[in-house]
Short mmCIF file of C-alpha atoms in Angstrom, two decimals:
data_model
loop_
_atom_site.label_atom_id
_atom_site.label_comp_id
_atom_site.label_asym_id
_atom_site.label_seq_id
_atom_site.Cartn_x
_atom_site.Cartn_y
_atom_site.Cartn_z
CA MET A 1 0.00 0.00 0.00
CA LYS A 2 2.85 2.34 0.92
CA SER A 3 4.53 1.73 -2.43
CA PHE A 4 1.23 2.37 -4.22
CA ILE A 5 0.78 5.73 -2.47
CA THR A 6 4.38 6.62 -3.32
CA GLN A 7 3.64 5.80 -6.97
CA ILE A 8 0.58 8.06 -6.94
CA ARG A 9 2.64 10.85 -5.40
CA TRP A 10 5.27 10.45 -8.13
CA GLN A 11 2.59 10.57 -10.79
CA PHE A 12 1.47 13.92 -9.39
CA VAL A 13 5.07 15.12 -9.51
CA ILE A 14 5.26 14.14 -13.20
CA LEU A 15 1.97 15.85 -13.96
CA TYR A 16 3.11 18.94 -12.08
CA LYS A 17 6.45 19.04 -13.89
CA ASN A 18 4.68 18.83 -17.23
CA ASN A 19 2.48 21.78 -16.25
CA LEU A 20 -0.67 19.65 -16.50
CA ILE A 21 -1.84 20.65 -13.04
CA ALA A 22 -1.15 24.38 -13.46
CA ILE A 23 -2.77 24.48 -16.90
CA SER A 24 -5.73 22.40 -15.74
CA ILE A 25 -6.32 24.95 -12.99
CA ALA A 26 -6.14 27.76 -15.58
CA VAL A 27 -8.51 25.92 -17.96
CA THR A 28 -10.94 25.22 -15.10
CA ALA A 29 -10.82 28.86 -14.00
CA ILE A 30 -11.63 29.99 -17.57
CA TYR A 31 -14.49 27.49 -17.86
CA ALA A 32 -15.75 28.54 -14.43
CA LEU A 33 -15.75 32.17 -15.57
CA ILE A 34 -17.63 31.25 -18.76
CA PHE A 35 -20.18 29.26 -16.78
CA TYR A 36 -20.59 32.06 -14.29
CA LEU A 37 -21.28 34.48 -17.14
CA ILE A 38 -23.79 32.23 -18.90
CA LYS A 39 -25.49 30.73 -15.86
CA ASP A 40 -28.71 32.71 -16.42
CA LEU A 41 -29.12 31.49 -19.99
CA PRO A 42 -31.75 28.76 -20.53
CA ASN A 43 -30.67 25.11 -20.91
CA VAL A 44 -27.05 25.45 -19.79
CA GLU A 45 -27.10 22.09 -18.00
CA PRO A 46 -26.58 20.00 -21.16
CA PHE A 47 -23.65 22.25 -22.07
CA LEU A 48 -22.21 21.73 -18.58
CA THR A 49 -22.71 17.97 -18.86
CA LEU A 50 -20.96 17.95 -22.22
CA LEU A 51 -17.92 19.82 -20.89
CA ILE A 52 -17.83 17.78 -17.69
CA TYR A 53 -17.77 14.70 -19.87
CA ILE A 54 -15.22 15.94 -22.41
CA ASP A 55 -12.65 17.42 -20.04
CA PRO A 56 -12.03 14.31 -17.91
CA ALA A 57 -12.24 12.20 -21.06
CA ILE A 58 -9.45 14.21 -22.71
CA ILE A 59 -7.38 14.26 -19.55
CA GLY A 60 -7.75 10.50 -19.12
CA LEU A 61 -7.30 9.41 -22.71
CA PHE A 62 -4.60 11.68 -24.07
CA PHE A 63 -2.48 12.43 -21.04
CA ILE A 64 -2.12 8.85 -19.87
CA GLY A 65 -1.09 7.87 -23.39
CA LEU A 66 1.37 10.73 -23.65
CA SER A 67 2.96 9.97 -20.31
CA VAL A 68 3.50 6.32 -21.30
CA ILE A 69 4.88 7.39 -24.70
CA MET A 70 7.36 9.73 -23.05
CA GLU A 71 8.46 7.11 -20.55
CA HIS A 72 8.77 4.55 -23.34
CA ASN A 73 10.79 6.87 -25.60
CA GLU A 74 13.10 7.88 -22.78
CA ASN A 75 13.63 4.21 -21.82
CA VAL A 76 12.14 4.75 -18.37
CA LEU A 77 9.97 1.64 -18.59
CA PRO A 78 12.71 -1.02 -18.82
CA ALA A 79 14.50 0.68 -15.90
CA LEU A 80 11.29 0.96 -13.90
CA PHE A 81 10.24 -2.64 -14.35
CA VAL A 82 13.48 -4.15 -13.13
CA THR A 83 12.59 -2.59 -9.78
CA PRO A 84 10.02 -4.37 -7.58
CA VAL A 85 7.28 -1.96 -8.71
CA SER A 86 4.08 -3.85 -9.37
CA TYR A 87 2.60 -3.44 -12.85
CA HIS A 88 -0.79 -2.90 -11.24
CA HIS A 89 0.59 -0.11 -9.07
CA TYR A 90 2.16 1.53 -12.09
CA LEU A 91 -1.06 1.49 -14.13
CA LEU A 92 -3.45 2.25 -11.28
CA SER A 93 -1.36 5.13 -9.95
CA LYS A 94 -1.45 6.80 -13.37
CA ILE A 95 -5.19 6.24 -13.70
CA ILE A 96 -5.97 7.51 -10.19
CA ALA A 97 -3.72 10.58 -10.41
CA LEU A 98 -5.32 11.66 -13.69
CA SER A 99 -8.81 10.90 -12.41
CA ILE A 100 -8.23 13.14 -9.41
CA VAL A 101 -7.11 15.95 -11.74
CA GLY A 102 -10.16 15.35 -13.97
CA TRP A 103 -12.51 15.32 -10.96
CA ALA A 104 -11.02 18.55 -9.57
CA CYS A 105 -11.46 20.30 -12.95
CA ALA A 106 -15.05 19.08 -13.34
CA SER A 107 -15.88 20.09 -9.76
CA GLY A 108 -14.54 23.61 -10.35
CA MET A 109 -16.75 24.01 -13.42
CA THR A 110 -19.81 22.66 -11.65
CA LEU A 111 -19.32 24.83 -8.56
CA ALA A 112 -19.23 27.92 -10.79
CA ILE A 113 -22.61 27.24 -12.35
CA LEU A 114 -24.58 25.20 -9.81
CA GLY A 115 -22.81 26.01 -6.56
CA PHE A 116 -23.12 23.20 -4.02
CA ASP A 117 -26.56 22.24 -5.29
CA VAL A 118 -25.31 18.93 -6.74
CA GLN A 119 -25.44 15.35 -5.55
CA TRP A 120 -21.72 15.05 -5.00
CA LEU A 121 -21.59 11.29 -4.60
CA HIS A 122 -23.15 10.63 -8.01
CA PHE A 123 -21.22 13.51 -9.55
CA SER A 124 -17.86 12.32 -8.24
CA ALA A 125 -18.57 8.73 -9.22
CA GLY A 126 -19.68 9.81 -12.71
CA VAL A 127 -16.62 11.95 -13.35
CA PHE A 128 -14.20 9.44 -11.79
CA PHE A 129 -15.61 6.54 -13.76
CA THR A 130 -15.50 8.60 -16.99
CA CYS A 131 -11.87 9.44 -16.37
CA ILE A 132 -11.00 5.84 -15.46
CA ILE A 133 -12.65 4.42 -18.59
CA PHE A 134 -10.90 6.89 -20.89
CA SER A 135 -7.57 6.34 -19.12
CA LEU A 136 -7.98 2.61 -19.75
CA LEU A 137 -8.77 3.38 -23.36
CA GLY A 138 -5.61 5.50 -23.57
CA LEU A 139 -3.54 2.64 -22.14
CA PHE A 140 -5.10 0.25 -24.61
CA VAL A 141 -4.27 2.49 -27.59
CA VAL A 142 -0.75 3.17 -26.40
CA SER A 143 -0.17 -0.58 -26.19
CA PHE A 144 -0.36 -0.67 -29.97
CA THR A 145 1.61 2.45 -30.81
CA THR A 146 4.16 4.49 -28.94
CA GLU A 147 4.41 7.07 -31.70
CA PHE A 148 2.75 10.30 -30.59
CA LEU A 149 0.76 11.28 -33.67
CA SER A 150 -0.20 7.74 -34.46
CA PHE A 151 -1.52 7.46 -30.89
CA MET A 152 -3.55 10.64 -31.39
CA LEU A 153 -4.96 9.40 -34.68
CA ARG A 154 -6.11 6.11 -33.19
CA SER A 155 -7.44 7.74 -30.03
CA ILE A 156 -9.77 10.24 -31.69
CA PRO A 157 -12.03 7.71 -33.48
CA LEU A 158 -12.10 5.53 -30.37
CA MET A 159 -13.06 8.48 -28.21
CA LEU A 160 -15.87 9.33 -30.61
CA THR A 161 -17.08 5.74 -30.67
CA PHE A 162 -17.13 5.52 -26.88
CA SER A 163 -18.99 8.83 -26.76
CA LEU A 164 -21.91 7.67 -28.91
CA PRO A 165 -24.30 7.57 -25.88
CA LEU A 166 -24.11 11.37 -25.93
CA PHE A 167 -26.34 11.27 -29.02
CA ASN A 168 -29.08 9.70 -26.92
CA TYR A 169 -28.51 12.20 -24.14
CA PHE A 170 -28.93 15.16 -26.51
CA GLY A 171 -31.99 13.58 -28.09
CA LEU A 172 -30.33 13.15 -31.47
CA SER A 173 -30.92 9.40 -31.36
CA ASP A 174 -32.78 6.82 -29.33
CA ILE A 175 -30.69 3.69 -29.59
CA SER A 176 -31.29 1.39 -26.64
CA LEU A 177 -28.09 -0.57 -27.35
CA PHE A 178 -26.09 2.41 -26.05
CA GLN A 179 -27.47 1.61 -22.58
CA PHE A 180 -24.98 -1.24 -22.47
CA SER A 181 -21.94 0.79 -23.50
CA PRO A 182 -19.19 1.33 -20.89
CA ILE A 183 -19.66 5.08 -20.76
CA GLN A 184 -23.46 5.07 -20.29
CA GLY A 185 -23.26 4.42 -16.53
CA PRO A 186 -20.80 7.26 -15.76
CA LEU A 187 -22.69 9.61 -18.09
CA ASP A 188 -25.99 8.82 -16.36
CA LEU A 189 -24.43 9.35 -12.93
CA THR A 190 -23.20 12.79 -14.00
CA VAL A 191 -26.65 13.68 -15.35
CA PHE A 192 -28.42 12.31 -12.24
CA SER A 193 -26.18 14.39 -9.99
CA PHE A 194 -27.90 17.54 -11.27
CA ASP A 195 -31.39 16.16 -10.71
CA THR A 196 -32.83 15.33 -7.28
CA GLN A 197 -35.94 13.67 -8.74
CA THR A 198 -34.26 10.63 -10.29
CA GLU A 199 -35.66 7.25 -9.30
CA ILE A 200 -33.44 4.79 -7.47
CA TRP A 201 -33.31 2.02 -10.10
CA PRO A 202 -31.64 4.00 -12.89
CA ILE A 203 -29.04 5.11 -10.34
CA ILE A 204 -28.40 1.53 -9.23
CA TRP A 205 -28.17 0.43 -12.87
CA ALA A 206 -25.66 3.22 -13.60
CA TYR A 207 -23.44 2.18 -10.69
CA LEU A 208 -23.80 -1.49 -11.54
CA SER A 209 -22.93 -0.92 -15.18
CA SER A 210 -19.78 1.03 -14.21
CA ILE A 211 -18.78 -1.53 -11.59
CA ILE A 212 -19.05 -4.32 -14.15
CA TRP A 213 -17.39 -2.52 -17.06
CA ILE A 214 -14.38 -0.98 -15.30
CA PRO A 215 -12.80 -4.22 -13.93
CA LEU A 216 -13.55 -5.92 -17.24
CA LEU A 217 -11.83 -3.19 -19.24
CA TYR A 218 -8.96 -3.09 -16.75
CA PHE A 219 -8.42 -6.83 -17.15
CA VAL A 220 -8.23 -6.55 -20.96
CA VAL A 221 -6.05 -3.42 -20.85
CA TYR A 222 -3.70 -4.87 -18.22
CA ARG A 223 -3.09 -8.02 -20.26
CA THR A 224 -2.58 -6.06 -23.48
CA PHE A 225 -0.29 -3.51 -21.85
CA VAL A 226 1.87 -6.13 -20.12
CA LYS A 227 2.17 -8.20 -23.27
CA ARG A 228 2.82 -5.40 -25.76
CA ILE A 229 4.64 -2.76 -23.71
CA ILE A 230 6.18 -4.22 -20.59
CA LYS A 231 7.32 -7.58 -21.94
CA ALA A 232 8.45 -5.98 -25.18
CA SER A 233 10.54 -3.24 -23.51
CA MET B 1 14.62 35.29 -50.02
CA LYS B 2 15.01 32.42 -52.47
CA ASN B 3 16.79 30.39 -49.78
CA LEU B 4 14.03 31.05 -47.27
CA LEU B 5 11.35 30.02 -49.74
CA LEU B 6 13.25 26.84 -50.49
CA LEU B 7 13.55 26.11 -46.76
CA SER B 8 9.84 26.67 -46.31
CA ILE B 9 8.98 24.13 -49.03
CA THR B 10 11.53 21.61 -47.74
CA ASP B 11 10.09 22.02 -44.26
CA PHE B 12 6.61 21.26 -45.56
CA LYS B 13 7.91 18.07 -47.15
CA LEU B 14 8.91 16.88 -43.66
CA ILE B 15 5.23 16.39 -42.98
CA PHE B 16 4.97 13.87 -45.80
CA ARG B 17 7.68 11.72 -44.24
CA ASP B 18 5.33 10.93 -41.40
CA SER B 19 2.15 9.11 -42.34
CA SER B 20 0.39 10.31 -39.18
CA LEU B 21 1.04 13.95 -40.04
CA ARG B 22 -0.23 13.34 -43.57
CA ILE B 23 -3.53 12.13 -42.16
CA PHE B 24 -3.76 15.23 -39.98
CA LEU B 25 -3.55 17.29 -43.16
CA ALA B 26 -6.84 15.72 -44.24
CA MET B 27 -8.62 16.81 -41.05
CA PRO B 28 -9.59 20.27 -42.37
CA LEU B 29 -11.35 18.50 -45.24
CA LEU B 30 -13.41 16.66 -42.64
CA ILE B 31 -14.40 20.01 -41.15
CA ILE B 32 -15.49 21.19 -44.60
CA ALA B 33 -17.47 17.98 -45.11
CA MET B 34 -19.21 18.48 -41.77
CA VAL B 35 -20.21 22.04 -42.66
CA LEU B 36 -21.20 21.04 -46.17
CA PHE B 37 -23.23 17.92 -45.35
CA GLY B 38 -23.53 17.47 -41.56
CA LEU B 39 -24.75 20.93 -40.61
CA PRO B 40 -27.55 21.18 -43.23
CA ALA B 41 -28.76 17.71 -42.19
CA LEU B 42 -28.75 18.77 -38.54
CA ILE B 43 -30.69 21.95 -39.36
CA GLU B 44 -33.23 19.95 -41.31
CA GLU B 45 -33.80 17.73 -38.28
CA TYR B 46 -33.55 20.53 -35.70
CA PRO B 47 -34.43 23.90 -37.32
CA ILE B 48 -33.39 25.78 -34.17
CA VAL B 49 -29.75 25.06 -35.04
CA GLN B 50 -30.18 27.50 -37.97
CA HIS B 51 -29.90 30.38 -35.45
CA TYR B 52 -26.46 29.15 -34.46
CA ALA B 53 -25.15 28.51 -37.99
CA SER B 54 -22.93 31.60 -37.98
CA TYR B 55 -21.36 30.59 -34.66
CA ILE B 56 -20.75 27.07 -35.92
CA LEU B 57 -19.15 28.57 -39.02
CA MET B 58 -16.94 30.77 -36.84
CA GLY B 59 -15.76 27.76 -34.86
CA ALA B 60 -15.21 25.69 -38.00
CA SER B 61 -13.20 28.46 -39.72
CA LEU B 62 -10.85 28.73 -36.78
CA GLN B 63 -10.51 24.97 -36.30
CA THR B 64 -8.83 24.60 -39.71
CA SER B 65 -6.08 26.99 -38.59
CA THR B 66 -5.96 25.29 -35.21
CA MET B 67 -5.35 21.94 -36.91
CA PHE B 68 -2.42 23.24 -38.96
CA GLY B 69 -1.11 25.04 -35.88
CA PHE B 70 -1.21 21.74 -34.00
CA ILE B 71 0.66 19.84 -36.75
CA TYR B 72 3.42 22.44 -36.98
CA SER B 73 3.77 22.78 -33.22
CA MET B 74 4.36 19.03 -33.00
CA VAL B 75 6.98 19.23 -35.80
CA LEU B 76 8.74 22.08 -33.98
CA ILE B 77 8.60 20.39 -30.56
CA HIS B 78 9.92 17.19 -32.12
CA GLU B 79 12.91 19.00 -33.57
CA LYS B 80 13.57 20.47 -30.12
CA ASP B 81 13.32 16.94 -28.67
CA ILE B 82 15.89 15.52 -31.07
CA GLN B 83 18.15 18.59 -30.89
CA VAL B 84 17.81 19.39 -34.61
CA ALA B 85 16.76 22.93 -33.69
CA LYS B 86 20.32 23.64 -32.54
CA VAL B 87 21.61 22.62 -35.97
CA TYR B 88 19.14 24.98 -37.65
CA GLY B 89 20.52 27.72 -35.43
CA VAL B 90 23.87 27.68 -37.25
CA LEU B 91 22.37 28.02 -40.76
CA PRO B 92 23.56 31.12 -42.63
CA VAL B 93 20.11 32.75 -42.68
CA SER B 94 18.42 35.31 -40.44
CA LYS B 95 16.71 33.50 -37.55
CA MET B 96 13.57 35.61 -37.67
CA GLY B 97 13.36 35.24 -41.46
CA PHE B 98 13.86 31.51 -41.11
CA ILE B 99 11.07 31.18 -38.56
CA ALA B 100 8.73 33.39 -40.58
CA SER B 101 9.44 31.44 -43.78
CA ARG B 102 8.60 28.16 -42.05
CA GLN B 103 5.21 29.57 -41.12
CA VAL B 104 4.31 30.57 -44.68
CA ILE B 105 2.91 27.17 -45.64
CA PRO B 106 0.70 26.57 -42.57
CA PHE B 107 -0.57 30.13 -42.97
CA THR B 108 -1.28 29.69 -46.68
CA LEU B 109 -2.94 26.29 -46.25
CA SER B 110 -5.11 27.51 -43.37
CA ALA B 111 -6.17 30.59 -45.31
CA LEU B 112 -6.95 28.51 -48.41
CA VAL B 113 -9.02 25.96 -46.49
CA THR B 114 -10.91 28.72 -44.67
CA PHE B 115 -11.63 30.42 -48.00
CA LEU B 116 -12.83 27.12 -49.43
CA LEU B 117 -15.04 26.60 -46.39
CA LEU B 118 -16.66 30.00 -46.87
CA GLN B 119 -17.26 29.26 -50.53
CA VAL B 120 -18.84 25.84 -50.09
CA GLN B 121 -21.09 26.62 -47.10
CA SER B 122 -24.69 27.21 -48.04
CA PHE B 123 -25.89 29.54 -45.27
CA TYR B 124 -24.55 32.93 -46.33
CA ILE B 125 -23.39 34.68 -49.46
CA PHE B 126 -20.21 36.59 -48.72
CA LYS B 127 -18.45 39.21 -50.84
CA ILE B 128 -15.34 37.67 -52.35
CA GLU B 129 -13.03 40.42 -51.05
CA ASP B 130 -14.45 40.04 -47.52
CA ALA B 131 -13.99 36.26 -47.71
CA ILE B 132 -10.36 36.69 -48.81
CA LEU B 133 -9.55 39.14 -46.01
CA PHE B 134 -11.29 36.97 -43.43
CA SER B 135 -9.44 33.84 -44.62
CA LEU B 136 -6.08 35.63 -44.41
CA LEU B 137 -6.89 36.76 -40.88
CA CYS B 138 -7.93 33.24 -39.88
CA GLY B 139 -4.80 31.81 -41.51
CA LEU B 140 -2.61 33.83 -39.14
CA PHE B 141 -3.76 31.66 -36.25
CA ALA B 142 -1.90 28.60 -37.53
CA PRO B 143 1.52 30.27 -37.00
CA LEU B 144 0.30 32.00 -33.86
CA LEU B 145 -0.72 28.70 -32.29
CA SER B 146 2.23 26.65 -33.46
CA LEU B 147 4.79 29.22 -32.26
CA SER B 148 3.13 29.89 -28.92
CA VAL B 149 2.65 26.20 -28.09
CA THR B 150 6.26 25.38 -29.08
CA LEU B 151 7.62 28.35 -27.18
CA PHE B 152 6.04 27.28 -23.90
CA SER B 153 6.62 23.51 -24.19
CA LYS B 154 9.63 21.40 -23.37
CA ASN B 155 8.13 18.17 -24.67
CA LYS B 156 5.07 16.82 -26.46
CA MET B 157 3.12 16.20 -23.28
CA GLU B 158 3.57 19.82 -22.27
CA GLY B 159 2.79 20.78 -25.86
CA MET B 160 -0.52 18.95 -25.65
CA THR B 161 -1.28 20.62 -22.32
CA TRP B 162 -0.52 24.08 -23.65
CA PHE B 163 -2.48 23.34 -26.81
CA LYS B 164 -5.54 22.55 -24.70
CA LEU B 165 -5.28 25.93 -23.01
CA MET B 166 -4.56 27.83 -26.24
CA ASN B 167 -7.46 26.16 -28.03
CA LEU B 168 -9.76 27.26 -25.24
CA LEU B 169 -8.40 30.81 -25.29
CA VAL B 170 -8.90 31.23 -29.04
CA SER B 171 -12.46 29.85 -28.85
CA ILE B 172 -13.60 31.71 -25.73
CA PRO B 173 -14.61 34.99 -27.47
CA LEU B 174 -17.51 33.03 -29.03
CA VAL B 175 -19.15 33.22 -25.60
CA GLY B 176 -19.39 36.98 -26.09
CA PHE B 177 -22.21 36.48 -28.60
CA PHE B 178 -24.37 34.91 -25.89
CA ILE B 179 -23.66 37.60 -23.27
CA PRO B 180 -23.59 40.87 -25.25
CA CYS B 181 -23.12 42.94 -22.08
CA CYS B 182 -19.63 41.49 -21.47
CA ALA B 183 -18.59 40.79 -25.08
CA TRP B 184 -16.00 43.59 -25.07
CA ALA B 185 -14.15 41.86 -22.25
CA PHE B 186 -12.88 39.42 -24.88
CA ALA B 187 -11.64 42.14 -27.26
CA ILE B 188 -8.06 41.68 -26.09
CA ILE B 189 -8.03 38.19 -27.64
CA PRO B 190 -7.33 38.44 -31.40
CA THR B 191 -9.95 35.82 -32.27
CA TYR B 192 -12.65 38.13 -30.91
CA TRP B 193 -12.03 40.24 -34.01
CA VAL B 194 -12.07 37.18 -36.24
CA PHE B 195 -15.52 36.27 -34.94
CA GLU B 196 -16.66 39.89 -35.13
CA THR B 197 -15.53 40.03 -38.77
CA LEU B 198 -17.50 36.93 -39.69
CA ASN B 199 -20.49 38.17 -37.74
CA SER B 200 -20.42 41.46 -39.68
CA MET B 201 -20.10 39.50 -42.94
CA ALA B 202 -23.09 37.35 -42.01
CA LEU B 203 -25.13 40.46 -41.20
CA GLY B 204 -24.04 42.13 -44.45
CA GLU B 205 -22.24 44.92 -42.56
CA MET B 206 -18.89 46.63 -43.20
CA ILE B 207 -15.94 44.63 -41.87
CA LEU B 208 -13.37 47.43 -41.94
CA MET B 209 -13.02 48.02 -38.21
CA PRO B 210 -12.88 44.38 -36.97
CA ILE B 211 -10.58 43.31 -39.79
CA ILE B 212 -8.10 46.15 -39.23
CA ILE B 213 -8.00 45.60 -35.47
CA GLY B 214 -7.82 41.82 -36.02
CA PHE B 215 -4.86 42.11 -38.38
CA GLY B 216 -3.15 44.67 -36.14
CA LEU B 217 -3.41 42.53 -33.03
CA SER B 218 -2.54 39.26 -34.75
CA ILE B 219 0.45 40.58 -36.70
CA GLY B 220 1.76 42.38 -33.62
CA LEU B 221 1.47 39.22 -31.56
CA LEU B 222 3.02 37.13 -34.35
CA TYR B 223 6.00 39.50 -34.56
CA LEU B 224 6.51 39.24 -30.79
CA LEU B 225 6.30 35.45 -30.92
CA ILE B 226 8.76 35.17 -33.81
CA TRP B 227 11.18 37.47 -32.00
CA ARG B 228 10.87 35.50 -28.74
CA PHE B 229 11.07 32.20 -30.61
CA SER B 230 14.29 33.25 -32.38
CA LYS B 231 15.89 33.83 -28.96
CA SER B 232 14.96 30.49 -27.43
CA HIS B 233 14.31 27.80 -30.03
CA PHE B 234 17.83 27.40 -31.41
CA SER B 235 19.75 27.35 -28.15
#
């Protein structure tokens, strides 16, 4: 446990050194200002939901991939994995550090527009799960390419595919199959956090869906990452 | 001058060495396709979107420049990574001229794609001279973005982080259209004048004031960036 916490702390140091934390604070402050200015406009909640979804998704997907690419290119990984660091600790510490950054950014935006009038448990779970799923996606993509632009090119279509449930949310489609997609649970939890009238069963289903999908995705990603990156480096 | 032009073309060819970068060059065409086919289909399904067509067009126009800015910033950061920038620093050409010449192609491509976008969209009829001036102004944001992102970044991860912030900053003046009382607060950002120019074009008004201020701010900022870049990139 101590080594895991140390790993998380180091991940924060890396994020800090690469200005991700400082710039995320700046981006959140700008978004918060925008939200504060537009809070009296009608129907701003869907816009907020969209940004709360996109920001952690980008942080999770792209930044986890980029950090692995940098470590791979600078030959950090072979050096790291001859130490007794557990592969799980390495992956989970990256995912958790980025998810905390994503959650902090999303919370800042939400506070600016809705104040404390949010169901924080559902909100935090929704944002965290979104960030975790996209971080796993980033790790999956980076397992197949450690070239920066190639990673970006593969990530964008995958991000769009995973985001298809947004079409249902915005009323552009009504495809029930999306209910079973990995991102539907976290998206629902984020939406429910703004609404106190939601029934209990959709909330339970959203948690259940996330709790089933995340370990499943982690299992696939872990195996792929170990086989293609760790064993190959 | 001839040398600088040659360098600019050679630099552009670097993109074609990397298949990933080549695909990024096709991205602006996707934006055109979305405006040409996607937006009309969306308006047909949801007529309310028609009211926001000019704002969508503003965002789309700027995204073409943003895309080229992104590609070139990654090329420039990469050459910093592999220390090639230091080698460029000993070339027998003026540093500022060299940097400016390398930005000619992203600027030209961005301006051309923006012009094409304005010509193919079916929502407004713009005067050709206004469309040309607007496209040139938009085109300036490719060098502005690529130089600023490269200047602040030590590696690609930082580059991506800075790009996220820059992309937000250039898009933020769009908010001004939804809160007219505070719109002028965004006037310090050059893209405010880009959006104002397109808004005037869409309303059939004169674009003289926004275009002059837009060019003034953007060229001033570009000069500062090139000057700062020449001091730091090659050392």
